Amino acid sequence: MVGHKKKRGSKAVVNIVLGFICFIWLLPTLGLFISSFRPAPDILQTGWWKVFPHQEWKAGETLQLSKEVDLREPIEVSGKTYSDDQLKAGVAVNDHRLIWENRRARTINVQERGWEITPDLTLDNYKNVLSGKEYKLKLTDGSETVQKGTGLSQAFWNTLTIAVPATIIPVLIASFAAYAFAWLRFPGRKTLFVVIIAMLVIPLQVALIPILKDYTALGLNGSYLGIWLAHTAFGLPLVTYFMYNFISQLPKDLFESAFMDGASHFTIFSRLILPLSVPALASIAIFQFLWVWNDYLVSLVFIGNQPDVQVMSMKIADLVGSRGNDWHLLTSAAFISMLMPLTIFFLLQKYFVKGLMGGSVKG
């Protein structure tokens, strides 16, 4: 009985710690998400939590001081004295706060604390960051300025055009290779497998310049085919290793029965291996897609930084560099870039854990 209570207590502690970690992890994301829907002046003036009910000082009665009051001396207000700095920052008196309303005119505002909510949300941030059209932006001082939209929609489709083939091609090739390494017998099989796995420890940066020279000679630089081949080459070692661990653990009886029925290797691969490997394929496809989608360096080297071919990571990096204060655009751009990876993950999540665990236990 005592041991059971200790076990329940330990489980509760673990759940509380995990809940706290998840809360800390999700809190900045929640703030970023809310900020992406707030108008630019609100983002620059107040925090994202202001969209929820909160207490705030509200303007109340105005006190008029004599024009002869020397602001360099202690200032008397309602029988008490305060310094100029205190009135600039605001000084709390019971349930009120005294703060300069117009220092030049010698007027002080007596503010009262009350509940307030500012649910002023808009989709303009997303419209402006997706389009390349000009739009008016209202500043905190009430003035307006004209800015041009980011045109992120083109970068979104460019990234999707690169990411989908650069995920399907290496996963398909690696599945063929993993089947060969697991169930075919040919000279140099183990040596070749070790060489492929050893490429996991080689930084891809060392291969960029040699490949770029070859691409320039072949006319592949700046083309989608070139970036597809680059991502395929850099992703093959990990994908091959992952698929090998899954395919090598499939029951041997399946292959023996298929061979006895006269099935060829291609038939076995297409009719048996691929259907059985769907969880593993989905899991490694998620990893490969996320890596390609968030890639900056490989795309910059092999496809360039021209506006018509820029990917999402380049466009957002340019946005940070040129508009570091425009949080209304940065927050919305961040969530647009997260849209496709989240969609892929939720569509394939039922295979994710199953695929990661596949091949980890024999029998």
PDB file of C-alpha atoms in Angstrom, residues 56-284:
ATOM      1  CA  GLU A  56      -4.878  49.177 -16.285  1.00  0.00           C
ATOM      2  CA  TRP A  57      -4.656  52.828 -15.284  1.00  0.00           C
ATOM      3  CA  LYS A  58      -7.409  54.903 -16.895  1.00  0.00           C
ATOM      4  CA  ALA A  59      -7.430  58.667 -17.301  1.00  0.00           C
ATOM      5  CA  GLY A  60      -9.506  60.528 -14.704  1.00  0.00           C
ATOM      6  CA  GLU A  61      -9.623  63.961 -13.131  1.00  0.00           C
ATOM      7  CA  THR A  62      -7.151  66.622 -14.286  1.00  0.00           C
ATOM      8  CA  LEU A  63      -5.395  68.820 -11.709  1.00  0.00           C
ATOM      9  CA  GLN A  64      -4.175  72.243 -12.806  1.00  0.00           C
ATOM     10  CA  LEU A  65      -1.022  73.540 -11.077  1.00  0.00           C
ATOM     11  CA  SER A  66      -0.055  77.173 -10.821  1.00  0.00           C
ATOM     12  CA  LYS A  67       2.059  78.545 -13.666  1.00  0.00           C
ATOM     13  CA  GLU A  68       4.526  79.717 -11.063  1.00  0.00           C
ATOM     14  CA  VAL A  69       5.370  76.188  -9.853  1.00  0.00           C
ATOM     15  CA  ASP A  70       9.104  75.529 -10.175  1.00  0.00           C
ATOM     16  CA  LEU A  71       9.459  72.020 -11.625  1.00  0.00           C
ATOM     17  CA  ARG A  72      13.026  71.782 -10.275  1.00  0.00           C
ATOM     18  CA  GLU A  73      11.702  71.915  -6.715  1.00  0.00           C
ATOM     19  CA  PRO A  74       9.419  69.435  -4.875  1.00  0.00           C
ATOM     20  CA  ILE A  75       5.904  69.829  -6.303  1.00  0.00           C
ATOM     21  CA  GLU A  76       2.956  69.933  -3.925  1.00  0.00           C
ATOM     22  CA  VAL A  77      -0.142  68.031  -5.003  1.00  0.00           C
ATOM     23  CA  SER A  78      -3.135  67.545  -2.682  1.00  0.00           C
ATOM     24  CA  GLY A  79      -1.061  68.310   0.394  1.00  0.00           C
ATOM     25  CA  LYS A  80       1.859  66.015  -0.508  1.00  0.00           C
ATOM     26  CA  THR A  81       5.101  66.746  -2.364  1.00  0.00           C
ATOM     27  CA  TYR A  82       6.554  64.797  -5.286  1.00  0.00           C
ATOM     28  CA  SER A  83       9.545  65.255  -7.546  1.00  0.00           C
ATOM     29  CA  ASP A  84       9.337  65.912 -11.251  1.00  0.00           C
ATOM     30  CA  ASP A  85      10.805  62.475 -12.000  1.00  0.00           C
ATOM     31  CA  GLN A  86       8.153  60.775  -9.868  1.00  0.00           C
ATOM     32  CA  LEU A  87       5.361  62.493 -11.766  1.00  0.00           C
ATOM     33  CA  LYS A  88       6.967  61.582 -15.087  1.00  0.00           C
ATOM     34  CA  ALA A  89       6.993  57.900 -14.178  1.00  0.00           C
ATOM     35  CA  GLY A  90       3.705  58.028 -12.273  1.00  0.00           C
ATOM     36  CA  VAL A  91       3.329  57.748  -8.515  1.00  0.00           C
ATOM     37  CA  ALA A  92       0.661  55.580  -6.881  1.00  0.00           C
ATOM     38  CA  VAL A  93      -1.406  57.153  -4.103  1.00  0.00           C
ATOM     39  CA  ASN A  94      -3.869  54.717  -2.520  1.00  0.00           C
ATOM     40  CA  ASP A  95      -6.088  53.547  -5.421  1.00  0.00           C
ATOM     41  CA  HIS A  96      -5.005  56.380  -7.736  1.00  0.00           C
ATOM     42  CA  ARG A  97      -1.928  57.329  -9.706  1.00  0.00           C
ATOM     43  CA  LEU A  98      -0.615  60.826 -10.333  1.00  0.00           C
ATOM     44  CA  ILE A  99       1.172  61.388 -13.641  1.00  0.00           C
ATOM     45  CA  TRP A 100       1.963  64.325 -15.854  1.00  0.00           C
ATOM     46  CA  GLU A 101      -0.756  64.931 -18.432  1.00  0.00           C
ATOM     47  CA  ASN A 102       0.906  67.987 -19.954  1.00  0.00           C
ATOM     48  CA  ARG A 103       4.085  69.050 -18.186  1.00  0.00           C
ATOM     49  CA  ARG A 104       4.396  72.284 -20.133  1.00  0.00           C
ATOM     50  CA  ALA A 105       0.825  73.280 -19.197  1.00  0.00           C
ATOM     51  CA  ARG A 106       1.347  72.129 -15.569  1.00  0.00           C
ATOM     52  CA  THR A 107      -1.545  69.635 -15.667  1.00  0.00           C
ATOM     53  CA  ILE A 108      -1.537  66.355 -13.727  1.00  0.00           C
ATOM     54  CA  ASN A 109      -3.911  63.475 -14.420  1.00  0.00           C
ATOM     55  CA  VAL A 110      -5.374  61.460 -11.537  1.00  0.00           C
ATOM     56  CA  GLN A 111      -5.709  57.965 -12.980  1.00  0.00           C
ATOM     57  CA  GLU A 112      -7.857  55.140 -11.621  1.00  0.00           C
ATOM     58  CA  ARG A 113      -7.195  51.428 -11.983  1.00  0.00           C
ATOM     59  CA  GLY A 114      -9.874  49.447 -13.803  1.00  0.00           C
ATOM     60  CA  TRP A 115     -10.427  46.294 -15.827  1.00  0.00           C
ATOM     61  CA  GLU A 116      -9.866  46.535 -19.553  1.00  0.00           C
ATOM     62  CA  ILE A 117      -9.633  44.277 -22.586  1.00  0.00           C
ATOM     63  CA  THR A 118      -8.200  45.154 -25.990  1.00  0.00           C
ATOM     64  CA  PRO A 119      -9.406  42.443 -28.424  1.00  0.00           C
ATOM     65  CA  ASP A 120      -8.432  44.458 -31.476  1.00  0.00           C
ATOM     66  CA  LEU A 121      -7.377  41.616 -33.791  1.00  0.00           C
ATOM     67  CA  THR A 122      -6.958  41.764 -37.550  1.00  0.00           C
ATOM     68  CA  LEU A 123      -5.863  39.702 -40.556  1.00  0.00           C
ATOM     69  CA  ASP A 124      -4.095  42.667 -42.142  1.00  0.00           C
ATOM     70  CA  ASN A 125      -0.666  41.416 -41.026  1.00  0.00           C
ATOM     71  CA  TYR A 126      -1.097  38.203 -43.026  1.00  0.00           C
ATOM     72  CA  LYS A 127      -2.499  40.046 -46.052  1.00  0.00           C
ATOM     73  CA  ASN A 128       0.396  42.506 -46.054  1.00  0.00           C
ATOM     74  CA  VAL A 129       3.126  39.915 -45.620  1.00  0.00           C
ATOM     75  CA  LEU A 130       1.717  37.630 -48.335  1.00  0.00           C
ATOM     76  CA  SER A 131       1.105  40.287 -50.965  1.00  0.00           C
ATOM     77  CA  GLY A 132       3.611  42.548 -52.639  1.00  0.00           C
ATOM     78  CA  LYS A 133       1.214  45.486 -52.778  1.00  0.00           C
ATOM     79  CA  GLU A 134       1.634  48.792 -50.972  1.00  0.00           C
ATOM     80  CA  TYR A 135      -0.334  49.403 -47.777  1.00  0.00           C
ATOM     81  CA  LYS A 136      -0.740  52.154 -45.207  1.00  0.00           C
ATOM     82  CA  LEU A 137       0.726  51.612 -41.731  1.00  0.00           C
ATOM     83  CA  LYS A 138      -0.428  53.716 -38.797  1.00  0.00           C
ATOM     84  CA  LEU A 139       2.430  54.577 -36.418  1.00  0.00           C
ATOM     85  CA  THR A 140       2.271  54.990 -32.644  1.00  0.00           C
ATOM     86  CA  ASP A 141       2.302  58.790 -32.890  1.00  0.00           C
ATOM     87  CA  GLY A 142      -0.829  58.756 -35.068  1.00  0.00           C
ATOM     88  CA  SER A 143       0.925  59.436 -38.370  1.00  0.00           C
ATOM     89  CA  GLU A 144       0.725  57.120 -41.382  1.00  0.00           C
ATOM     90  CA  THR A 145       3.410  55.734 -43.652  1.00  0.00           C
ATOM     91  CA  VAL A 146       3.208  53.719 -46.868  1.00  0.00           C
ATOM     92  CA  GLN A 147       5.090  50.411 -47.052  1.00  0.00           C
ATOM     93  CA  LYS A 148       5.277  47.628 -49.598  1.00  0.00           C
ATOM     94  CA  GLY A 149       4.201  44.095 -48.764  1.00  0.00           C
ATOM     95  CA  THR A 150       6.744  41.313 -48.486  1.00  0.00           C
ATOM     96  CA  GLY A 151       5.354  39.038 -51.193  1.00  0.00           C
ATOM     97  CA  LEU A 152       5.813  35.901 -49.103  1.00  0.00           C
ATOM     98  CA  SER A 153       3.316  33.895 -51.157  1.00  0.00           C
ATOM     99  CA  GLN A 154       5.846  33.451 -53.989  1.00  0.00           C
ATOM    100  CA  ALA A 155       8.490  32.251 -51.538  1.00  0.00           C
ATOM    101  CA  PHE A 156       5.951  29.815 -50.060  1.00  0.00           C
ATOM    102  CA  TRP A 157       5.318  28.161 -53.430  1.00  0.00           C
ATOM    103  CA  ASN A 158       9.036  28.147 -54.236  1.00  0.00           C
ATOM    104  CA  THR A 159       9.754  26.333 -50.978  1.00  0.00           C
ATOM    105  CA  LEU A 160       6.946  23.843 -51.579  1.00  0.00           C
ATOM    106  CA  THR A 161       8.221  23.187 -55.106  1.00  0.00           C
ATOM    107  CA  ILE A 162      11.640  22.344 -53.667  1.00  0.00           C
ATOM    108  CA  ALA A 163      10.567  20.482 -50.526  1.00  0.00           C
ATOM    109  CA  VAL A 164       8.121  17.947 -52.002  1.00  0.00           C
ATOM    110  CA  PRO A 165      10.431  16.384 -54.649  1.00  0.00           C
ATOM    111  CA  ALA A 166      13.445  16.737 -52.314  1.00  0.00           C
ATOM    112  CA  THR A 167      11.533  14.583 -49.822  1.00  0.00           C
ATOM    113  CA  ILE A 168      10.037  11.970 -52.143  1.00  0.00           C
ATOM    114  CA  ILE A 169      13.193  11.309 -54.198  1.00  0.00           C
ATOM    115  CA  PRO A 170      15.643  10.486 -51.346  1.00  0.00           C
ATOM    116  CA  VAL A 171      13.027   8.484 -49.406  1.00  0.00           C
ATOM    117  CA  LEU A 172      12.262   6.352 -52.461  1.00  0.00           C
ATOM    118  CA  ILE A 173      15.924   5.800 -53.401  1.00  0.00           C
ATOM    119  CA  ALA A 174      16.884   5.075 -49.780  1.00  0.00           C
ATOM    120  CA  SER A 175      14.084   2.499 -49.509  1.00  0.00           C
ATOM    121  CA  PHE A 176      15.469   0.627 -52.542  1.00  0.00           C
ATOM    122  CA  ALA A 177      18.988   0.829 -51.068  1.00  0.00           C
ATOM    123  CA  ALA A 178      17.862  -0.292 -47.617  1.00  0.00           C
ATOM    124  CA  TYR A 179      16.114  -3.339 -49.099  1.00  0.00           C
ATOM    125  CA  ALA A 180      19.246  -4.229 -51.053  1.00  0.00           C
ATOM    126  CA  PHE A 181      21.524  -3.898 -48.032  1.00  0.00           C
ATOM    127  CA  ALA A 182      19.139  -5.872 -45.828  1.00  0.00           C
ATOM    128  CA  TRP A 183      18.084  -8.794 -48.026  1.00  0.00           C
ATOM    129  CA  LEU A 184      20.334  -9.005 -51.094  1.00  0.00           C
ATOM    130  CA  ARG A 185      23.763 -10.569 -51.149  1.00  0.00           C
ATOM    131  CA  PHE A 186      26.348  -8.963 -53.436  1.00  0.00           C
ATOM    132  CA  PRO A 187      30.124  -8.320 -53.255  1.00  0.00           C
ATOM    133  CA  GLY A 188      31.141  -5.339 -51.117  1.00  0.00           C
ATOM    134  CA  ARG A 189      27.690  -5.003 -49.516  1.00  0.00           C
ATOM    135  CA  LYS A 190      28.960  -4.394 -45.984  1.00  0.00           C
ATOM    136  CA  THR A 191      31.772  -2.095 -47.108  1.00  0.00           C
ATOM    137  CA  LEU A 192      29.434   0.021 -49.205  1.00  0.00           C
ATOM    138  CA  PHE A 193      26.934   0.241 -46.351  1.00  0.00           C
ATOM    139  CA  VAL A 194      29.641   1.407 -43.945  1.00  0.00           C
ATOM    140  CA  VAL A 195      30.803   4.038 -46.445  1.00  0.00           C
ATOM    141  CA  ILE A 196      27.248   5.398 -46.799  1.00  0.00           C
ATOM    142  CA  ILE A 197      26.712   5.536 -43.029  1.00  0.00           C
ATOM    143  CA  ALA A 198      30.135   7.162 -42.548  1.00  0.00           C
ATOM    144  CA  MET A 199      28.923  10.088 -44.656  1.00  0.00           C
ATOM    145  CA  LEU A 200      26.624  11.017 -41.769  1.00  0.00           C
ATOM    146  CA  VAL A 201      29.592  12.466 -39.884  1.00  0.00           C
ATOM    147  CA  ILE A 202      30.864  14.573 -42.810  1.00  0.00           C
ATOM    148  CA  PRO A 203      29.638  18.195 -42.623  1.00  0.00           C
ATOM    149  CA  LEU A 204      27.705  19.094 -45.747  1.00  0.00           C
ATOM    150  CA  GLN A 205      29.488  22.477 -45.849  1.00  0.00           C
ATOM    151  CA  VAL A 206      32.696  20.836 -47.094  1.00  0.00           C
ATOM    152  CA  ALA A 207      30.881  19.580 -50.202  1.00  0.00           C
ATOM    153  CA  LEU A 208      29.183  22.833 -51.194  1.00  0.00           C
ATOM    154  CA  ILE A 209      32.032  24.408 -53.203  1.00  0.00           C
ATOM    155  CA  PRO A 210      33.056  21.257 -55.149  1.00  0.00           C
ATOM    156  CA  ILE A 211      29.423  20.506 -56.042  1.00  0.00           C
ATOM    157  CA  LEU A 212      28.831  24.139 -56.981  1.00  0.00           C
ATOM    158  CA  LYS A 213      31.782  24.000 -59.429  1.00  0.00           C
ATOM    159  CA  ASP A 214      30.360  20.838 -61.021  1.00  0.00           C
ATOM    160  CA  TYR A 215      26.886  22.407 -61.204  1.00  0.00           C
ATOM    161  CA  THR A 216      28.299  25.469 -62.930  1.00  0.00           C
ATOM    162  CA  ALA A 217      30.054  23.294 -65.504  1.00  0.00           C
ATOM    163  CA  LEU A 218      26.886  21.243 -66.120  1.00  0.00           C
ATOM    164  CA  GLY A 219      24.523  24.221 -66.131  1.00  0.00           C
ATOM    165  CA  LEU A 220      22.530  22.961 -63.126  1.00  0.00           C
ATOM    166  CA  ASN A 221      23.231  25.883 -60.823  1.00  0.00           C
ATOM    167  CA  GLY A 222      20.134  27.970 -60.119  1.00  0.00           C
ATOM    168  CA  SER A 223      17.718  25.262 -61.294  1.00  0.00           C
ATOM    169  CA  TYR A 224      15.168  23.223 -59.362  1.00  0.00           C
ATOM    170  CA  LEU A 225      16.757  20.002 -60.613  1.00  0.00           C
ATOM    171  CA  GLY A 226      20.068  21.046 -59.077  1.00  0.00           C
ATOM    172  CA  ILE A 227      18.576  21.774 -55.643  1.00  0.00           C
ATOM    173  CA  TRP A 228      16.565  18.533 -55.732  1.00  0.00           C
ATOM    174  CA  LEU A 229      19.721  16.520 -56.422  1.00  0.00           C
ATOM    175  CA  ALA A 230      21.653  18.380 -53.702  1.00  0.00           C
ATOM    176  CA  HIS A 231      19.016  17.746 -51.037  1.00  0.00           C
ATOM    177  CA  THR A 232      18.735  14.134 -52.186  1.00  0.00           C
ATOM    178  CA  ALA A 233      22.488  13.561 -51.849  1.00  0.00           C
ATOM    179  CA  PHE A 234      22.712  15.216 -48.430  1.00  0.00           C
ATOM    180  CA  GLY A 235      19.669  13.359 -47.095  1.00  0.00           C
ATOM    181  CA  LEU A 236      20.372   9.852 -48.427  1.00  0.00           C
ATOM    182  CA  PRO A 237      22.775   8.591 -45.697  1.00  0.00           C
ATOM    183  CA  LEU A 238      20.379   9.248 -42.798  1.00  0.00           C
ATOM    184  CA  VAL A 239      17.288   8.076 -44.686  1.00  0.00           C
ATOM    185  CA  THR A 240      19.059   4.891 -45.832  1.00  0.00           C
ATOM    186  CA  TYR A 241      20.221   4.073 -42.307  1.00  0.00           C
ATOM    187  CA  PHE A 242      16.747   4.704 -40.880  1.00  0.00           C
ATOM    188  CA  MET A 243      14.977   2.562 -43.490  1.00  0.00           C
ATOM    189  CA  TYR A 244      17.571  -0.209 -43.164  1.00  0.00           C
ATOM    190  CA  ASN A 245      16.847  -0.521 -39.448  1.00  0.00           C
ATOM    191  CA  PHE A 246      13.160  -1.020 -40.225  1.00  0.00           C
ATOM    192  CA  ILE A 247      13.332  -3.233 -43.315  1.00  0.00           C
ATOM    193  CA  SER A 248      16.040  -5.528 -41.902  1.00  0.00           C
ATOM    194  CA  GLN A 249      13.726  -6.464 -39.009  1.00  0.00           C
ATOM    195  CA  LEU A 250      10.882  -7.678 -41.217  1.00  0.00           C
ATOM    196  CA  PRO A 251      10.189 -11.450 -40.905  1.00  0.00           C
ATOM    197  CA  LYS A 252      12.348 -13.555 -43.188  1.00  0.00           C
ATOM    198  CA  ASP A 253       9.444 -15.919 -43.829  1.00  0.00           C
ATOM    199  CA  LEU A 254       7.709 -13.223 -45.889  1.00  0.00           C
ATOM    200  CA  PHE A 255      10.531 -13.146 -48.416  1.00  0.00           C
ATOM    201  CA  GLU A 256      10.921 -16.925 -48.551  1.00  0.00           C
ATOM    202  CA  SER A 257       7.217 -17.374 -49.272  1.00  0.00           C
ATOM    203  CA  ALA A 258       7.321 -14.675 -51.955  1.00  0.00           C
ATOM    204  CA  PHE A 259      10.336 -16.264 -53.645  1.00  0.00           C
ATOM    205  CA  MET A 260       8.659 -19.675 -53.582  1.00  0.00           C
ATOM    206  CA  ASP A 261       5.670 -18.114 -55.391  1.00  0.00           C
ATOM    207  CA  GLY A 262       8.022 -16.806 -58.093  1.00  0.00           C
ATOM    208  CA  ALA A 263       8.019 -13.126 -57.103  1.00  0.00           C
ATOM    209  CA  SER A 264      10.907 -10.982 -58.264  1.00  0.00           C
ATOM    210  CA  HIS A 265      12.807  -8.546 -56.064  1.00  0.00           C
ATOM    211  CA  PHE A 266      10.923  -5.625 -57.572  1.00  0.00           C
ATOM    212  CA  THR A 267       7.577  -7.302 -56.924  1.00  0.00           C
ATOM    213  CA  ILE A 268       8.575  -8.051 -53.339  1.00  0.00           C
ATOM    214  CA  PHE A 269       9.681  -4.472 -52.833  1.00  0.00           C
ATOM    215  CA  SER A 270       6.581  -2.892 -54.375  1.00  0.00           C
ATOM    216  CA  ARG A 271       3.975  -5.353 -53.034  1.00  0.00           C
ATOM    217  CA  LEU A 272       5.452  -6.213 -49.623  1.00  0.00           C
ATOM    218  CA  ILE A 273       8.153  -3.806 -48.489  1.00  0.00           C
ATOM    219  CA  LEU A 274       6.478  -0.493 -49.312  1.00  0.00           C
ATOM    220  CA  PRO A 275       3.069  -1.310 -47.741  1.00  0.00           C
ATOM    221  CA  LEU A 276       4.718  -2.701 -44.601  1.00  0.00           C
ATOM    222  CA  SER A 277       7.104   0.258 -44.363  1.00  0.00           C
ATOM    223  CA  VAL A 278       4.479   3.012 -44.432  1.00  0.00           C
ATOM    224  CA  PRO A 279       5.065   3.999 -40.756  1.00  0.00           C
ATOM    225  CA  ALA A 280       8.818   4.233 -41.272  1.00  0.00           C
ATOM    226  CA  LEU A 281       8.421   6.040 -44.581  1.00  0.00           C
ATOM    227  CA  ALA A 282       6.071   8.572 -42.996  1.00  0.00           C
ATOM    228  CA  SER A 283       8.415   9.171 -40.054  1.00  0.00           C
ATOM    229  CA  ILE A 284      11.561   9.767 -42.075  1.00  0.00           C
TER     230      ILE A 284
END
